[in-house]
Amino acid sequence: KQQALSIPIIATMKYKYIEEFTGLVSQCPALEYHFNSSAQISSSLASINAAMSNGSFSSSAFETGDVVPSSVLCLVLGDGSSPRTALTAAIKNGWTVVSIDEKLDKSWVGRRDGLGNSSSAHRYVGFRGTMNKFLFEGKQMIQSSLRDAHDFQHLIIICIETTSNFDRLETLLGRCGVA
């Protein structure tokens, strides 16, 4: 019986993410072309929502204005050649998002502003390389790509699926310029 009960819950959650994704695609139609399946949509949105609800602040902190989206630096590790989760986080939340993956397509390396059509900043920076390379070059890359960036007050790290080599994550806070 329990397996039969869990199926509707899973289907409801996937539908919730598909519905949320449809709203994001209305803001940025190009987002749709980065996803090949509902599983990818669910994985990306579940990761972003989990990061928002399990950090030192909750999603309600964004709604009340206690946390300003431009004060958040989000690192998405292991997004693959197409920065699905990174783009979704930038469009959904207005955060500055850095996609880090050694397989990142060259067309997504560097800075992109103005994703979507809302008033949020939606800043994206792509970094093609390993986590170790980012640890040594990341702060310089962020500062040169985001010349107008102020000191970020919040760091969110989203690790996607089979990403490896996270043994040095604790050093990111200072290296990325998070106050």
PDB file of C-alpha atoms in Angstrom:
ATOM      1  CA  LYS A   1       0.000   0.000   0.000  1.00  0.00           C
ATOM      2  CA  GLN A   2       2.735   2.482   0.810  1.00  0.00           C
ATOM      3  CA  GLN A   3       4.209   2.293  -2.677  1.00  0.00           C
ATOM      4  CA  ALA A   4       0.813   3.073  -4.166  1.00  0.00           C
ATOM      5  CA  LEU A   5       0.533   6.099  -1.882  1.00  0.00           C
ATOM      6  CA  SER A   6       3.959   7.470  -2.823  1.00  0.00           C
ATOM      7  CA  ILE A   7       3.292   7.492  -6.561  1.00  0.00           C
ATOM      8  CA  PRO A   8       0.669  10.278  -6.426  1.00  0.00           C
ATOM      9  CA  ILE A   9       2.962  12.315  -4.174  1.00  0.00           C
ATOM     10  CA  ILE A  10       5.838  12.008  -6.632  1.00  0.00           C
ATOM     11  CA  ALA A  11       3.547  12.834  -9.542  1.00  0.00           C
ATOM     12  CA  THR A  12       2.214  15.849  -7.646  1.00  0.00           C
ATOM     13  CA  MET A  13       5.741  17.118  -6.964  1.00  0.00           C
ATOM     14  CA  LYS A  14       6.775  16.679 -10.604  1.00  0.00           C
ATOM     15  CA  TYR A  15       3.631  18.495 -11.696  1.00  0.00           C
ATOM     16  CA  LYS A  16       4.415  21.283  -9.239  1.00  0.00           C
ATOM     17  CA  TYR A  17       7.859  21.726 -10.818  1.00  0.00           C
ATOM     18  CA  ILE A  18       6.493  21.555 -14.366  1.00  0.00           C
ATOM     19  CA  GLU A  19       3.937  24.219 -13.484  1.00  0.00           C
ATOM     20  CA  GLU A  20       6.651  26.406 -11.923  1.00  0.00           C
ATOM     21  CA  PHE A  21       8.893  25.835 -14.951  1.00  0.00           C
ATOM     22  CA  THR A  22       6.113  26.936 -17.310  1.00  0.00           C
ATOM     23  CA  GLY A  23       5.998  30.265 -15.480  1.00  0.00           C
ATOM     24  CA  LEU A  24       9.772  30.658 -15.815  1.00  0.00           C
ATOM     25  CA  VAL A  25       9.636  29.879 -19.531  1.00  0.00           C
ATOM     26  CA  SER A  26       7.104  32.686 -19.945  1.00  0.00           C
ATOM     27  CA  GLN A  27       9.796  35.024 -18.526  1.00  0.00           C
ATOM     28  CA  CYS A  28      12.586  33.547 -20.653  1.00  0.00           C
ATOM     29  CA  PRO A  29      11.404  31.363 -23.565  1.00  0.00           C
ATOM     30  CA  ALA A  30      14.962  30.239 -24.404  1.00  0.00           C
ATOM     31  CA  LEU A  31      15.116  28.390 -21.072  1.00  0.00           C
ATOM     32  CA  GLU A  32      12.883  25.656 -22.478  1.00  0.00           C
ATOM     33  CA  TYR A  33      15.567  24.500 -24.925  1.00  0.00           C
ATOM     34  CA  HIS A  34      18.018  23.592 -22.149  1.00  0.00           C
ATOM     35  CA  PHE A  35      15.839  20.804 -20.776  1.00  0.00           C
ATOM     36  CA  ASN A  36      15.282  17.443 -22.465  1.00  0.00           C
ATOM     37  CA  SER A  37      12.998  15.841 -19.894  1.00  0.00           C
ATOM     38  CA  SER A  38      10.692  16.484 -16.974  1.00  0.00           C
ATOM     39  CA  ALA A  39      13.284  14.734 -14.773  1.00  0.00           C
ATOM     40  CA  GLN A  40      15.814  17.467 -15.597  1.00  0.00           C
ATOM     41  CA  ILE A  41      13.254  20.159 -14.803  1.00  0.00           C
ATOM     42  CA  SER A  42      12.348  18.492 -11.506  1.00  0.00           C
ATOM     43  CA  SER A  43      15.997  17.994 -10.533  1.00  0.00           C
ATOM     44  CA  SER A  44      16.932  21.621 -11.199  1.00  0.00           C
ATOM     45  CA  LEU A  45      13.947  23.171  -9.449  1.00  0.00           C
ATOM     46  CA  ALA A  46      14.125  20.749  -6.514  1.00  0.00           C
ATOM     47  CA  SER A  47      17.802  21.658  -6.011  1.00  0.00           C
ATOM     48  CA  ILE A  48      17.078  25.387  -6.109  1.00  0.00           C
ATOM     49  CA  ASN A  49      14.060  25.113  -3.804  1.00  0.00           C
ATOM     50  CA  ALA A  50      16.010  22.957  -1.344  1.00  0.00           C
ATOM     51  CA  ALA A  51      18.826  25.510  -1.273  1.00  0.00           C
ATOM     52  CA  MET A  52      16.313  28.254  -0.518  1.00  0.00           C
ATOM     53  CA  SER A  53      14.563  26.395   2.267  1.00  0.00           C
ATOM     54  CA  ASN A  54      17.558  24.819   4.007  1.00  0.00           C
ATOM     55  CA  GLY A  55      19.996  27.706   4.229  1.00  0.00           C
ATOM     56  CA  SER A  56      20.402  30.326   6.911  1.00  0.00           C
ATOM     57  CA  PHE A  57      17.361  32.013   5.444  1.00  0.00           C
ATOM     58  CA  SER A  58      14.129  30.728   3.971  1.00  0.00           C
ATOM     59  CA  SER A  59      12.275  31.527   0.768  1.00  0.00           C
ATOM     60  CA  SER A  60      10.004  33.795   2.834  1.00  0.00           C
ATOM     61  CA  ALA A  61      13.057  35.986   3.562  1.00  0.00           C
ATOM     62  CA  PHE A  62      13.114  36.854  -0.137  1.00  0.00           C
ATOM     63  CA  GLU A  63       9.382  37.569  -0.194  1.00  0.00           C
ATOM     64  CA  THR A  64       9.566  39.890   2.826  1.00  0.00           C
ATOM     65  CA  GLY A  65      12.670  41.660   1.538  1.00  0.00           C
ATOM     66  CA  ASP A  66      14.875  40.520   4.432  1.00  0.00           C
ATOM     67  CA  VAL A  67      17.257  39.067   1.828  1.00  0.00           C
ATOM     68  CA  VAL A  68      17.849  41.076  -1.334  1.00  0.00           C
ATOM     69  CA  PRO A  69      18.391  38.808  -4.373  1.00  0.00           C
ATOM     70  CA  SER A  70      21.354  40.877  -5.590  1.00  0.00           C
ATOM     71  CA  SER A  71      23.191  40.064  -2.321  1.00  0.00           C
ATOM     72  CA  VAL A  72      23.240  36.347  -3.194  1.00  0.00           C
ATOM     73  CA  LEU A  73      26.041  34.594  -5.059  1.00  0.00           C
ATOM     74  CA  CYS A  74      24.996  31.091  -6.140  1.00  0.00           C
ATOM     75  CA  LEU A  75      27.558  28.576  -7.397  1.00  0.00           C
ATOM     76  CA  VAL A  76      26.166  25.680  -9.403  1.00  0.00           C
ATOM     77  CA  LEU A  77      28.675  22.843  -9.645  1.00  0.00           C
ATOM     78  CA  GLY A  78      28.431  20.112 -12.244  1.00  0.00           C
ATOM     79  CA  ASP A  79      25.588  21.455 -14.388  1.00  0.00           C
ATOM     80  CA  GLY A  80      27.114  19.885 -17.518  1.00  0.00           C
ATOM     81  CA  SER A  81      27.532  21.410 -20.961  1.00  0.00           C
ATOM     82  CA  SER A  82      24.252  23.330 -20.728  1.00  0.00           C
ATOM     83  CA  PRO A  83      23.849  25.378 -17.533  1.00  0.00           C
ATOM     84  CA  ARG A  84      20.225  24.390 -16.869  1.00  0.00           C
ATOM     85  CA  THR A  85      20.145  24.795 -13.103  1.00  0.00           C
ATOM     86  CA  ALA A  86      22.311  27.916 -13.119  1.00  0.00           C
ATOM     87  CA  LEU A  87      20.103  29.698 -15.661  1.00  0.00           C
ATOM     88  CA  THR A  88      16.962  28.609 -13.835  1.00  0.00           C
ATOM     89  CA  ALA A  89      18.292  29.940 -10.505  1.00  0.00           C
ATOM     90  CA  ALA A  90      19.228  33.280 -12.101  1.00  0.00           C
ATOM     91  CA  ILE A  91      15.831  33.697 -13.755  1.00  0.00           C
ATOM     92  CA  LYS A  92      13.764  32.369 -10.852  1.00  0.00           C
ATOM     93  CA  ASN A  93      15.469  34.323  -8.074  1.00  0.00           C
ATOM     94  CA  GLY A  94      17.412  37.222  -9.573  1.00  0.00           C
ATOM     95  CA  TRP A  95      20.636  35.929  -8.010  1.00  0.00           C
ATOM     96  CA  THR A  96      24.085  36.261  -9.495  1.00  0.00           C
ATOM     97  CA  VAL A  97      24.836  32.682 -10.526  1.00  0.00           C
ATOM     98  CA  VAL A  98      28.121  31.087 -11.549  1.00  0.00           C
ATOM     99  CA  SER A  99      27.994  27.775 -13.392  1.00  0.00           C
ATOM    100  CA  ILE A 100      31.161  25.720 -12.852  1.00  0.00           C
ATOM    101  CA  ASP A 101      31.794  22.673 -15.000  1.00  0.00           C
ATOM    102  CA  GLU A 102      34.718  21.424 -17.040  1.00  0.00           C
ATOM    103  CA  LYS A 103      32.233  20.273 -19.700  1.00  0.00           C
ATOM    104  CA  LEU A 104      30.458  23.653 -19.958  1.00  0.00           C
ATOM    105  CA  ASP A 105      29.905  24.525 -23.618  1.00  0.00           C
ATOM    106  CA  LYS A 106      32.170  27.380 -24.730  1.00  0.00           C
ATOM    107  CA  SER A 107      29.128  29.403 -25.778  1.00  0.00           C
ATOM    108  CA  TRP A 108      28.104  29.615 -22.093  1.00  0.00           C
ATOM    109  CA  VAL A 109      31.477  30.742 -20.721  1.00  0.00           C
ATOM    110  CA  GLY A 110      31.552  34.331 -19.467  1.00  0.00           C
ATOM    111  CA  ARG A 111      28.935  36.842 -18.406  1.00  0.00           C
ATOM    112  CA  ARG A 112      25.285  37.119 -19.450  1.00  0.00           C
ATOM    113  CA  ASP A 113      22.966  39.833 -18.186  1.00  0.00           C
ATOM    114  CA  GLY A 114      19.276  40.471 -18.606  1.00  0.00           C
ATOM    115  CA  LEU A 115      18.041  36.900 -18.861  1.00  0.00           C
ATOM    116  CA  GLY A 116      14.268  36.869 -18.896  1.00  0.00           C
ATOM    117  CA  ASN A 117      11.953  39.844 -18.980  1.00  0.00           C
ATOM    118  CA  SER A 118      11.380  40.753 -15.342  1.00  0.00           C
ATOM    119  CA  SER A 119      13.038  43.561 -13.433  1.00  0.00           C
ATOM    120  CA  SER A 120      15.497  41.292 -11.580  1.00  0.00           C
ATOM    121  CA  ALA A 121      19.146  41.386 -12.512  1.00  0.00           C
ATOM    122  CA  HIS A 122      19.405  37.744 -13.655  1.00  0.00           C
ATOM    123  CA  ARG A 123      23.174  37.741 -13.845  1.00  0.00           C
ATOM    124  CA  TYR A 124      24.918  34.592 -15.042  1.00  0.00           C
ATOM    125  CA  VAL A 125      28.619  33.806 -15.356  1.00  0.00           C
ATOM    126  CA  GLY A 126      29.893  30.558 -16.825  1.00  0.00           C
ATOM    127  CA  PHE A 127      33.243  29.076 -15.775  1.00  0.00           C
ATOM    128  CA  ARG A 128      34.627  26.178 -17.779  1.00  0.00           C
ATOM    129  CA  GLY A 129      36.952  24.209 -15.564  1.00  0.00           C
ATOM    130  CA  THR A 130      37.282  21.949 -12.576  1.00  0.00           C
ATOM    131  CA  MET A 131      36.425  22.861  -9.016  1.00  0.00           C
ATOM    132  CA  ASN A 132      40.131  23.086  -8.172  1.00  0.00           C
ATOM    133  CA  LYS A 133      40.718  25.511 -11.031  1.00  0.00           C
ATOM    134  CA  PHE A 134      37.788  27.623  -9.863  1.00  0.00           C
ATOM    135  CA  LEU A 135      39.180  27.723  -6.327  1.00  0.00           C
ATOM    136  CA  PHE A 136      42.347  29.343  -7.658  1.00  0.00           C
ATOM    137  CA  GLU A 137      40.850  31.559 -10.373  1.00  0.00           C
ATOM    138  CA  GLY A 138      37.245  32.040  -9.219  1.00  0.00           C
ATOM    139  CA  LYS A 139      37.453  35.272  -7.251  1.00  0.00           C
ATOM    140  CA  GLN A 140      39.451  36.990  -9.999  1.00  0.00           C
ATOM    141  CA  MET A 141      37.014  35.695 -12.633  1.00  0.00           C
ATOM    142  CA  ILE A 142      33.978  36.881 -10.655  1.00  0.00           C
ATOM    143  CA  GLN A 143      35.494  40.314 -10.056  1.00  0.00           C
ATOM    144  CA  SER A 144      36.494  40.784 -13.695  1.00  0.00           C
ATOM    145  CA  SER A 145      33.174  39.465 -15.037  1.00  0.00           C
ATOM    146  CA  LEU A 146      31.070  41.380 -12.541  1.00  0.00           C
ATOM    147  CA  ARG A 147      32.890  44.712 -12.377  1.00  0.00           C
ATOM    148  CA  ASP A 148      29.908  46.358 -10.713  1.00  0.00           C
ATOM    149  CA  ALA A 149      29.479  43.561  -8.164  1.00  0.00           C
ATOM    150  CA  HIS A 150      29.491  44.554  -4.545  1.00  0.00           C
ATOM    151  CA  ASP A 151      30.432  42.237  -1.736  1.00  0.00           C
ATOM    152  CA  PHE A 152      27.958  39.404  -1.683  1.00  0.00           C
ATOM    153  CA  GLN A 153      26.392  38.674   1.692  1.00  0.00           C
ATOM    154  CA  HIS A 154      25.102  35.161   0.989  1.00  0.00           C
ATOM    155  CA  LEU A 155      26.684  32.166  -0.713  1.00  0.00           C
ATOM    156  CA  ILE A 156      24.557  29.294  -1.977  1.00  0.00           C
ATOM    157  CA  ILE A 157      26.241  26.208  -3.407  1.00  0.00           C
ATOM    158  CA  ILE A 158      24.222  23.752  -5.468  1.00  0.00           C
ATOM    159  CA  CYS A 159      25.964  20.499  -6.424  1.00  0.00           C
ATOM    160  CA  ILE A 160      24.316  18.643  -9.284  1.00  0.00           C
ATOM    161  CA  GLU A 161      24.140  14.840  -9.413  1.00  0.00           C
ATOM    162  CA  THR A 162      27.492  13.156 -10.036  1.00  0.00           C
ATOM    163  CA  THR A 163      29.692  16.166  -9.447  1.00  0.00           C
ATOM    164  CA  SER A 164      32.860  15.200  -7.640  1.00  0.00           C
ATOM    165  CA  ASN A 165      35.884  16.792  -6.017  1.00  0.00           C
ATOM    166  CA  PHE A 166      34.201  18.918  -3.369  1.00  0.00           C
ATOM    167  CA  ASP A 167      36.843  18.400  -0.719  1.00  0.00           C
ATOM    168  CA  ARG A 168      37.736  22.095  -0.697  1.00  0.00           C
ATOM    169  CA  LEU A 169      34.281  23.684  -0.527  1.00  0.00           C
ATOM    170  CA  GLU A 170      34.975  25.253   2.857  1.00  0.00           C
ATOM    171  CA  THR A 171      37.544  27.558   1.223  1.00  0.00           C
ATOM    172  CA  LEU A 172      34.991  29.079  -1.153  1.00  0.00           C
ATOM    173  CA  LEU A 173      33.547  31.609   1.261  1.00  0.00           C
ATOM    174  CA  GLY A 174      36.627  33.812   1.476  1.00  0.00           C
ATOM    175  CA  ARG A 175      37.854  33.202  -2.045  1.00  0.00           C
ATOM    176  CA  CYS A 176      34.569  34.310  -3.618  1.00  0.00           C
ATOM    177  CA  GLY A 177      34.436  37.558  -1.680  1.00  0.00           C
ATOM    178  CA  VAL A 178      31.411  36.710   0.427  1.00  0.00           C
ATOM    179  CA  ALA A 179      31.270  38.973   3.470  1.00  0.00           C
TER     180      ALA A 179
END
